[in-house]
CSV table of C-alpha atoms in Angstrom, one decimal:
chain,number,residue,atom,x,y,z
X,1,UNK,CA,-54.8,21.9,40.3
X,2,UNK,CA,-52.3,19.4,41.8
X,3,UNK,CA,-49.5,20.9,44.0
X,4,UNK,CA,-45.9,19.6,43.9
X,5,UNK,CA,-43.3,20.4,46.5
X,6,UNK,CA,-39.8,20.3,45.1
X,7,UNK,CA,-36.9,19.9,47.6
X,8,UNK,CA,-33.9,22.0,46.7
X,9,UNK,CA,-33.7,25.3,44.7
X,10,UNK,CA,-30.5,24.8,42.8
X,11,UNK,CA,-30.1,24.2,39.1
X,12,UNK,CA,-30.5,20.5,39.8
X,13,UNK,CA,-34.2,21.1,40.3
X,14,UNK,CA,-34.8,23.3,37.3
X,15,UNK,CA,-35.7,20.6,34.8
X,16,UNK,CA,-38.1,18.9,37.2
X,17,UNK,CA,-39.7,22.3,37.8
X,18,UNK,CA,-40.1,23.0,34.1
X,19,UNK,CA,-41.7,19.6,33.4
X,20,UNK,CA,-44.0,19.9,36.4
X,21,UNK,CA,-45.3,23.3,35.2
X,22,UNK,CA,-45.7,21.9,31.7
X,23,UNK,CA,-48.1,19.3,33.2
X,24,UNK,CA,-50.1,22.1,34.8
X,25,UNK,CA,-49.1,21.6,38.4
X,26,UNK,CA,-48.6,24.3,41.0
X,27,UNK,CA,-45.0,24.1,42.0
X,28,UNK,CA,-43.5,25.1,45.4
X,29,UNK,CA,-39.7,25.0,46.0
X,30,UNK,CA,-38.2,24.6,49.4
X,31,UNK,CA,-34.8,25.0,50.9
X,32,UNK,CA,-33.2,27.3,53.5
X,33,UNK,CA,-31.5,29.7,51.0
X,34,UNK,CA,-32.8,33.1,50.0
X,35,UNK,CA,-34.8,33.3,46.7
X,36,UNK,CA,-32.1,35.4,45.0
X,37,UNK,CA,-29.6,32.6,45.6
X,38,UNK,CA,-31.7,29.9,44.1
X,39,UNK,CA,-32.7,29.8,40.4
X,40,UNK,CA,-35.5,27.2,40.9
X,41,UNK,CA,-37.1,29.3,43.6
X,42,UNK,CA,-37.2,32.2,41.2
X,43,UNK,CA,-39.0,30.1,38.6
X,44,UNK,CA,-41.5,28.5,41.1
X,45,UNK,CA,-45.1,29.5,41.7
X,46,UNK,CA,-44.1,29.7,45.4
X,47,UNK,CA,-40.9,29.6,47.3
X,48,UNK,CA,-40.5,28.7,51.0
X,49,UNK,CA,-37.6,29.0,53.4
X,50,UNK,CA,-37.6,25.6,55.0
X,51,UNK,CA,-34.5,23.4,55.1
X,52,UNK,CA,-34.9,20.1,53.1
X,53,UNK,CA,-33.8,18.3,56.3
X,54,UNK,CA,-36.5,19.8,58.5
X,55,UNK,CA,-38.8,16.9,58.0
X,56,UNK,CA,-41.4,17.9,60.6
X,57,UNK,CA,-41.8,21.5,59.4
X,58,UNK,CA,-42.1,20.3,55.8
X,59,UNK,CA,-44.7,17.8,56.9
X,60,UNK,CA,-46.7,20.5,58.6
X,61,UNK,CA,-46.5,22.7,55.5
X,62,UNK,CA,-47.6,19.8,53.3
X,63,UNK,CA,-50.7,19.3,55.4
X,64,UNK,CA,-51.6,22.9,55.8
X,65,UNK,CA,-51.2,23.7,52.1
X,66,UNK,CA,-52.7,20.6,50.6
X,67,UNK,CA,-49.6,19.4,48.8
X,68,UNK,CA,-50.2,16.4,46.6
X,69,UNK,CA,-46.6,15.2,46.2
X,70,UNK,CA,-42.9,15.7,47.0
X,71,UNK,CA,-40.1,15.3,44.5
X,72,UNK,CA,-36.6,16.6,43.6
X,73,UNK,CA,-34.0,16.5,40.9
X,74,UNK,CA,-31.2,13.9,40.7
X,75,UNK,CA,-29.6,15.1,44.0
X,76,UNK,CA,-29.0,12.0,46.1
X,77,UNK,CA,-29.0,14.2,49.2
X,78,UNK,CA,-32.5,15.5,48.5
X,79,UNK,CA,-33.8,12.2,47.3
X,80,UNK,CA,-33.1,10.8,50.8
X,81,UNK,CA,-34.8,13.8,52.3
X,82,UNK,CA,-37.9,13.5,50.0
X,83,UNK,CA,-38.2,9.8,50.9
X,84,UNK,CA,-38.3,10.6,54.6
X,85,UNK,CA,-40.7,13.6,54.1
X,86,UNK,CA,-43.1,11.4,52.0
X,87,UNK,CA,-43.0,8.7,54.7
X,88,UNK,CA,-44.0,11.1,57.4
X,89,UNK,CA,-46.6,12.9,55.4
X,90,UNK,CA,-48.2,9.7,54.0
X,91,UNK,CA,-47.4,10.6,50.3
X,92,UNK,CA,-46.2,8.2,47.6
X,93,UNK,CA,-42.5,7.7,46.9
X,94,UNK,CA,-41.2,5.4,44.2
X,95,UNK,CA,-38.8,3.4,46.4
X,96,UNK,CA,-38.2,2.3,50.0
X,97,UNK,CA,-35.2,3.2,52.1
X,98,UNK,CA,-34.1,-0.4,52.0
X,99,UNK,CA,-34.2,-0.5,48.2
X,100,UNK,CA,-32.4,2.9,48.0
X,101,UNK,CA,-29.6,1.7,50.4
X,102,UNK,CA,-28.9,-1.4,48.4
X,103,UNK,CA,-28.8,0.4,45.0
X,104,UNK,CA,-27.0,3.5,46.0
X,105,UNK,CA,-24.1,1.6,47.6
X,106,UNK,CA,-21.6,0.3,45.0
X,107,UNK,CA,-20.6,-2.7,47.2
X,108,UNK,CA,-24.2,-3.9,48.0
X,109,UNK,CA,-25.2,-3.3,44.4
X,110,UNK,CA,-22.4,-5.5,43.1
X,111,UNK,CA,-23.1,-8.2,45.8
X,112,UNK,CA,-26.7,-8.3,44.5
X,113,UNK,CA,-25.4,-8.7,41.0
X,114,UNK,CA,-23.2,-11.6,41.9
X,115,UNK,CA,-26.1,-13.3,43.7
X,116,UNK,CA,-28.3,-13.0,40.6
X,117,UNK,CA,-25.8,-14.0,37.9
X,118,UNK,CA,-25.4,-10.4,36.6
X,119,UNK,CA,-21.8,-9.8,35.5
X,120,UNK,CA,-20.0,-7.2,37.5
X,121,UNK,CA,-16.5,-5.8,37.8
X,122,UNK,CA,-14.0,-7.7,40.0
X,123,UNK,CA,-13.1,-6.0,43.3
X,124,UNK,CA,-10.4,-6.3,45.9
X,125,UNK,CA,-10.1,-5.8,49.6
X,126,UNK,CA,-7.8,-2.9,50.4
X,127,UNK,CA,-6.1,-5.2,52.9
X,128,UNK,CA,-5.3,-7.8,50.2
X,129,UNK,CA,-1.6,-8.3,49.5
X,130,UNK,CA,0.0,-6.9,46.4
X,131,UNK,CA,0.1,-10.4,45.1
X,132,UNK,CA,-3.7,-10.6,45.1
X,133,UNK,CA,-4.4,-7.2,43.7
X,134,UNK,CA,-3.8,-6.9,40.0
X,135,UNK,CA,-2.9,-3.3,39.0
X,136,UNK,CA,-4.2,-1.0,37.7
X,137,UNK,CA,-7.2,-0.6,40.0
X,138,UNK,CA,-9.8,2.1,40.4
X,139,UNK,CA,-10.6,3.4,43.9
X,140,UNK,CA,-13.8,5.2,44.7
X,141,UNK,CA,-16.3,5.8,47.6
X,142,UNK,CA,-19.0,3.1,47.8
X,143,UNK,CA,-21.8,5.8,48.1
X,144,UNK,CA,-20.3,8.7,46.1
X,145,UNK,CA,-21.7,10.5,43.1
X,146,UNK,CA,-20.8,13.0,40.4
X,147,UNK,CA,-17.4,11.2,39.9
X,148,UNK,CA,-16.0,12.7,43.1
X,149,UNK,CA,-13.2,10.9,45.0
X,150,UNK,CA,-12.2,8.6,42.1
X,151,UNK,CA,-8.6,7.7,41.5
X,152,UNK,CA,-6.9,5.1,39.2
X,153,UNK,CA,-3.8,3.5,40.8
X,154,UNK,CA,-1.1,2.0,38.7
X,155,UNK,CA,0.9,0.6,41.6
X,156,UNK,CA,0.6,-0.3,45.3
X,157,UNK,CA,2.3,2.9,46.6
X,158,UNK,CA,-0.6,5.0,45.2
X,159,UNK,CA,-3.3,3.0,47.1
X,160,UNK,CA,-3.2,4.8,50.5
X,161,UNK,CA,-3.5,8.3,49.0
X,162,UNK,CA,-6.3,7.2,46.7
X,163,UNK,CA,-8.1,5.4,49.6
X,164,UNK,CA,-8.0,8.5,51.8
X,165,UNK,CA,-9.3,10.7,48.9
X,166,UNK,CA,-12.2,8.4,48.4
X,167,UNK,CA,-13.0,8.4,52.1
X,168,UNK,CA,-13.6,12.2,51.9
X,169,UNK,CA,-16.6,11.7,49.6
X,170,UNK,CA,-18.2,8.6,51.4
X,171,UNK,CA,-20.9,9.3,53.9
X,172,UNK,CA,-20.6,5.8,55.2
X,173,UNK,CA,-16.8,6.0,55.2
X,174,UNK,CA,-16.3,3.0,53.0
X,175,UNK,CA,-14.3,2.6,49.8
X,176,UNK,CA,-14.3,0.1,47.0
X,177,UNK,CA,-11.2,-1.0,45.1
X,178,UNK,CA,-12.0,-2.5,41.7
X,179,UNK,CA,-10.1,-3.9,38.7
X,180,UNK,CA,-9.5,-1.1,36.2
X,181,UNK,CA,-10.8,-2.3,32.9
X,182,UNK,CA,-8.5,-1.0,30.2
X,183,UNK,CA,-10.8,-0.5,27.3
X,184,UNK,CA,-9.7,3.0,26.1
X,185,UNK,CA,-12.3,4.7,28.3
X,186,UNK,CA,-15.5,3.2,27.0
X,187,UNK,CA,-18.5,2.4,29.2
X,188,UNK,CA,-22.1,1.3,28.7
X,189,UNK,CA,-25.2,2.9,30.3
X,190,UNK,CA,-28.5,0.9,30.7
X,191,UNK,CA,-31.8,2.6,31.6
X,192,UNK,CA,-35.1,1.1,32.8
X,193,UNK,CA,-38.6,2.5,33.4
X,194,UNK,CA,-40.5,0.4,35.9
X,195,UNK,CA,-44.3,0.5,36.0
X,196,UNK,CA,-46.4,-1.7,38.4
X,197,UNK,CA,-43.6,-4.2,38.6
X,198,UNK,CA,-43.0,-4.4,34.8
X,199,UNK,CA,-39.5,-3.5,33.6
X,200,UNK,CA,-39.1,-1.7,30.3
X,201,UNK,CA,-35.6,-1.2,28.9
X,202,UNK,CA,-35.8,2.4,27.8
X,203,UNK,CA,-32.3,3.4,26.6
X,204,UNK,CA,-28.8,2.1,26.2
X,205,UNK,CA,-25.7,4.2,25.3
X,206,UNK,CA,-22.0,3.9,24.8
X,207,UNK,CA,-20.1,6.3,27.1
X,208,UNK,CA,-16.6,7.7,26.3
X,209,UNK,CA,-14.7,9.2,29.2
X,210,UNK,CA,-12.9,12.6,29.0
X,211,UNK,CA,-9.4,11.4,29.8
X,212,UNK,CA,-8.9,7.7,29.3
X,213,UNK,CA,-5.1,7.9,29.2
X,214,UNK,CA,-4.2,10.5,31.8
X,215,UNK,CA,-7.0,9.0,34.0
X,216,UNK,CA,-7.5,12.3,35.8
X,217,UNK,CA,-11.0,13.0,34.4
X,218,UNK,CA,-13.1,9.8,34.2
X,219,UNK,CA,-16.3,11.7,33.6
X,220,UNK,CA,-18.5,11.0,30.6
X,221,UNK,CA,-17.5,13.2,27.7
X,222,UNK,CA,-19.6,11.7,24.9
X,223,UNK,CA,-22.5,9.2,24.8
X,224,UNK,CA,-23.8,7.6,21.6
X,225,UNK,CA,-27.3,6.1,21.6
X,226,UNK,CA,-28.3,3.4,21.1
X,227,UNK,CA,-25.4,1.3,22.4
X,228,UNK,CA,-23.8,-1.2,20.0
X,229,UNK,CA,-24.3,-3.7,22.9
X,230,UNK,CA,-28.1,-3.3,23.0
X,231,UNK,CA,-29.0,-6.6,21.2
X,232,UNK,CA,-26.4,-8.6,23.1
X,233,UNK,CA,-27.7,-7.2,26.4
X,234,UNK,CA,-31.3,-8.0,25.7
X,235,UNK,CA,-30.4,-11.6,24.8
X,236,UNK,CA,-27.9,-12.4,27.5
X,237,UNK,CA,-28.4,-10.2,30.6
X,238,UNK,CA,-31.7,-8.4,30.6
X,239,UNK,CA,-33.8,-11.2,32.2
X,240,UNK,CA,-31.4,-11.7,35.1
X,241,UNK,CA,-31.4,-8.0,35.7
X,242,UNK,CA,-35.1,-7.8,35.8
X,243,UNK,CA,-35.3,-10.8,38.2
X,244,UNK,CA,-32.7,-9.2,40.4
X,245,UNK,CA,-34.7,-6.0,40.9
X,246,UNK,CA,-38.0,-7.8,41.3
X,247,UNK,CA,-36.5,-9.7,44.2
X,248,UNK,CA,-36.0,-6.5,46.2
X,249,UNK,CA,-39.5,-5.4,45.3
X,250,UNK,CA,-39.1,-2.4,43.0
X,251,UNK,CA,-42.5,-1.7,41.6
X,252,UNK,CA,-42.3,1.8,40.1
X,253,UNK,CA,-39.7,4.3,39.1
X,254,UNK,CA,-36.6,4.7,36.9
X,255,UNK,CA,-33.1,3.4,37.3
X,256,UNK,CA,-29.8,3.4,35.4
X,257,UNK,CA,-26.8,1.0,35.5
X,258,UNK,CA,-23.3,1.6,34.4
X,259,UNK,CA,-21.1,-1.1,32.9
X,260,UNK,CA,-17.7,-1.6,31.3
X,261,UNK,CA,-17.1,-3.7,28.2
X,262,UNK,CA,-14.2,-6.2,28.0
X,263,UNK,CA,-13.7,-8.9,25.4
X,264,UNK,CA,-17.2,-8.8,24.1
X,265,UNK,CA,-18.8,-8.9,27.6
X,266,UNK,CA,-20.1,-6.1,29.8
X,267,UNK,CA,-19.5,-5.8,33.5
X,268,UNK,CA,-21.6,-3.6,35.9
X,269,UNK,CA,-20.0,-1.5,38.5
X,270,UNK,CA,-22.6,1.0,39.8
X,271,UNK,CA,-26.2,2.2,39.4
X,272,UNK,CA,-28.6,4.9,40.4
X,273,UNK,CA,-32.2,4.3,41.5
X,274,UNK,CA,-33.1,7.8,40.2
X,275,UNK,CA,-33.3,10.2,37.3
X,276,UNK,CA,-30.0,11.0,35.6
X,277,UNK,CA,-28.3,14.4,35.8
X,278,UNK,CA,-27.5,14.1,32.1
X,279,UNK,CA,-31.2,14.6,31.2
X,280,UNK,CA,-31.5,11.8,28.6
X,281,UNK,CA,-35.3,12.3,28.6
X,282,UNK,CA,-34.9,15.1,26.1
X,283,UNK,CA,-33.5,12.6,23.6
X,284,UNK,CA,-36.1,9.9,24.2
X,285,UNK,CA,-38.9,12.5,24.1
X,286,UNK,CA,-37.7,13.8,20.8
X,287,UNK,CA,-37.2,10.3,19.3
X,288,UNK,CA,-40.3,8.4,20.6
X,289,UNK,CA,-42.3,10.7,22.9
X,290,UNK,CA,-41.0,9.1,26.2
X,291,UNK,CA,-40.3,11.5,29.1
X,292,UNK,CA,-39.4,9.7,32.3
X,293,UNK,CA,-39.4,12.9,34.3
X,294,UNK,CA,-43.1,13.4,33.5
X,295,UNK,CA,-43.7,9.8,34.6
X,296,UNK,CA,-41.9,10.3,37.9
X,297,UNK,CA,-43.7,13.5,38.7
X,298,UNK,CA,-47.1,12.0,37.9
X,299,UNK,CA,-46.3,9.2,40.3
X,300,UNK,CA,-45.3,11.6,43.0
X,301,UNK,CA,-48.6,13.4,43.0
X,302,UNK,CA,-50.6,10.1,43.0
X,303,UNK,CA,-51.5,9.9,39.3
X,304,UNK,CA,-51.0,7.1,36.8
X,305,UNK,CA,-47.2,6.9,36.1
X,306,UNK,CA,-47.4,5.8,32.5
X,307,UNK,CA,-50.0,6.1,29.8
X,308,UNK,CA,-50.7,3.1,27.5
X,309,UNK,CA,-49.3,5.2,24.6
X,310,UNK,CA,-46.0,5.7,26.5
X,311,UNK,CA,-45.7,2.0,27.4
X,312,UNK,CA,-46.3,1.1,23.8
X,313,UNK,CA,-43.6,3.5,22.5
X,314,UNK,CA,-40.7,2.8,24.9
X,315,UNK,CA,-37.9,1.7,22.5
X,316,UNK,CA,-34.2,1.4,23.4
X,317,UNK,CA,-33.5,1.7,19.6
X,318,UNK,CA,-35.0,5.2,19.6
X,319,UNK,CA,-37.4,4.5,16.8
X,320,UNK,CA,-34.4,3.9,14.4
X,321,UNK,CA,-32.6,7.1,15.3
X,322,UNK,CA,-29.1,7.7,16.6
X,323,UNK,CA,-28.4,10.4,19.1
X,324,UNK,CA,-25.4,12.1,20.8
X,325,UNK,CA,-24.8,13.7,24.1
X,326,UNK,CA,-21.6,15.8,24.0
X,327,UNK,CA,-20.2,17.6,27.1
X,328,UNK,CA,-17.5,20.2,27.0
X,329,UNK,CA,-15.0,19.8,29.8
X,330,UNK,CA,-13.0,22.9,30.9
X,331,UNK,CA,-10.0,23.5,33.1
X,332,UNK,CA,-9.8,25.5,36.3
X,333,UNK,CA,-9.7,29.3,36.1
X,334,UNK,CA,-12.0,32.2,35.4
X,335,UNK,CA,-14.0,32.3,32.3
X,336,UNK,CA,-13.3,35.4,30.3
X,337,UNK,CA,-14.7,34.7,26.8
X,338,UNK,CA,-17.4,32.5,25.4
X,339,UNK,CA,-18.1,32.5,21.6
X,340,UNK,CA,-19.5,30.2,19.0
X,341,UNK,CA,-22.6,28.9,20.7
X,342,UNK,CA,-25.2,30.7,18.5
X,343,UNK,CA,-23.2,29.8,15.4
X,344,UNK,CA,-23.3,26.1,16.4
X,345,UNK,CA,-27.0,26.3,16.9
X,346,UNK,CA,-27.4,27.6,13.3
X,347,UNK,CA,-25.2,24.8,11.9
X,348,UNK,CA,-26.5,21.8,13.8
X,349,UNK,CA,-30.2,21.2,14.7
X,350,UNK,CA,-29.9,20.6,18.4
X,351,UNK,CA,-32.3,18.5,20.5
X,352,UNK,CA,-31.2,20.4,23.6
X,353,UNK,CA,-28.4,22.7,24.8
X,354,UNK,CA,-27.6,23.2,28.5
X,355,UNK,CA,-25.0,25.7,29.7
X,356,UNK,CA,-23.8,25.7,33.3
X,357,UNK,CA,-21.4,28.6,33.5
X,358,UNK,CA,-21.1,32.2,32.2
X,359,UNK,CA,-18.4,34.8,31.7
X,360,UNK,CA,-16.8,35.7,35.0
X,361,UNK,CA,-17.5,32.3,36.7
X,362,UNK,CA,-14.6,30.6,38.4
X,363,UNK,CA,-13.9,26.9,38.0
X,364,UNK,CA,-11.9,25.7,41.1
X,365,UNK,CA,-9.2,23.0,40.9
X,366,UNK,CA,-11.3,20.5,42.8
X,367,UNK,CA,-13.9,20.5,40.0
X,368,UNK,CA,-11.5,18.7,37.7
X,369,UNK,CA,-12.4,15.1,37.3
X,370,UNK,CA,-16.0,15.6,38.4
X,371,UNK,CA,-19.2,16.5,36.6
X,372,UNK,CA,-18.8,20.1,37.8
X,373,UNK,CA,-16.0,20.4,35.2
X,374,UNK,CA,-18.5,20.5,32.3
X,375,UNK,CA,-19.2,23.9,30.8
X,376,UNK,CA,-22.2,22.7,28.7
X,377,UNK,CA,-24.0,19.8,27.1
X,378,UNK,CA,-25.1,19.4,23.5
X,379,UNK,CA,-27.7,16.8,22.4
X,380,UNK,CA,-28.4,16.1,18.8
X,381,UNK,CA,-29.4,13.4,16.3
X,382,UNK,CA,-26.9,11.9,13.9
X,383,UNK,CA,-27.2,9.6,10.9
X,384,UNK,CA,-24.5,7.3,12.2
X,385,UNK,CA,-21.3,7.3,14.1
X,386,UNK,CA,-19.4,9.0,11.3
X,387,UNK,CA,-21.9,11.8,11.2
X,388,UNK,CA,-21.8,12.0,15.0
X,389,UNK,CA,-18.0,12.4,14.8
X,390,UNK,CA,-18.3,15.2,12.1
X,391,UNK,CA,-20.8,17.1,14.3
X,392,UNK,CA,-18.6,16.8,17.4
X,393,UNK,CA,-15.5,18.0,15.4
X,394,UNK,CA,-17.5,21.0,14.1
X,395,UNK,CA,-18.6,22.0,17.6
X,396,UNK,CA,-15.0,21.8,18.9
X,397,UNK,CA,-13.8,23.9,15.9
X,398,UNK,CA,-16.4,26.7,16.4
X,399,UNK,CA,-16.7,27.0,20.2
X,400,UNK,CA,-14.3,29.2,22.1
X,401,UNK,CA,-14.0,29.3,25.8
X,402,UNK,CA,-11.0,31.3,27.1
X,403,UNK,CA,-9.8,32.9,30.3
X,404,UNK,CA,-9.2,36.7,30.6
X,405,UNK,CA,-5.6,36.2,29.3
X,406,UNK,CA,-6.9,34.6,26.1
X,407,UNK,CA,-5.8,31.1,27.1
X,408,UNK,CA,-8.0,28.2,25.9
X,409,UNK,CA,-10.0,26.8,28.8
X,410,UNK,CA,-11.2,23.6,27.1
X,411,UNK,CA,-9.6,20.8,29.2
X,412,UNK,CA,-9.4,18.2,26.5
X,413,UNK,CA,-10.7,18.0,22.9
X,414,UNK,CA,-12.5,14.8,22.2
X,415,UNK,CA,-10.7,12.4,19.8
X,416,UNK,CA,-13.5,11.4,17.4
X,417,UNK,CA,-11.5,8.4,16.1
X,418,UNK,CA,-12.7,6.7,19.3
X,419,UNK,CA,-16.3,6.5,18.0
X,420,UNK,CA,-15.8,6.2,14.2
């Protein structure tokens, strides 16, 4: 039986753990927290108290316990740790530090795009004069994640505060200032599976942000798959993107890119050389049998990443199906009442339901505008966009999330006219 060491015992590792166990692997979870504080440790075959940054101790454990591979969830912190542990232990990892550094930094990613004729969002130097900067702009850390430290500025007087906020969430202490594309809060996601240097477009979706008008919560509220830009992307941009990543030597793994549409074009602004926290694999697996988490785990333990069946069935059009990812954002406060979930499950055949909070949990103010603001995620198939809108409206009508005073905790109800 192959043995997989997962770094990090939080909920971010749970899906990786479940998939690894479904493949028949023995799973060990490591971090320095006690078992009772870590859900993934409680689910593992074995849990060890070693910090994910203690590379030498992890290396010794790997050797003494015949560990075949090291992996983690979408945590960028633990991806960096896993990369270093694999290097020291002589185990396979899907990317190099150089590739990771280029792709995880918004500035270097966009520079790579410009060098390879891949359209990207215009950016400004914070030192530029107000004549050069065209407002509104969006300010964010170059190496941030989970939508933390992001601010939209309508005028020059807001720049300094936004810049300092972004700095808090940048490990490299660098900030990017970009043109804010005013398209009513619509984005496009693009996903690839890479196998032995061959790039396969696996999924594209249209993303709708939570609060496009107030601009305080720019997290993704709804995603509709496949994207209406899929055919255009394949004809106009796909080849340049593949050439771009081949230039830096990416051979195996998964990646996603995020873009903004404007006037019929799409412009990229960031990417992730990793699995996605939104778990889109449950949609692709239900539609056409493609599970990129399985692929990444197999690669980590030294097995063949993709089977011929899987390669033959990768399809960004989801085998003719439409799918929806719908996340419920909540405001800060203490959750006092949750109702309607079971009723929704009876009304709508769900692909997947993931809930992050329970009664009594407290949502702090600083979660607003980040992915930590989401109470749950629904995933389901739809006949078309009109059917998707009807199902979202039904969910919003039935679900109830209130504080202990009976006040509605849903931050913002999604306006389904945006997708119809």
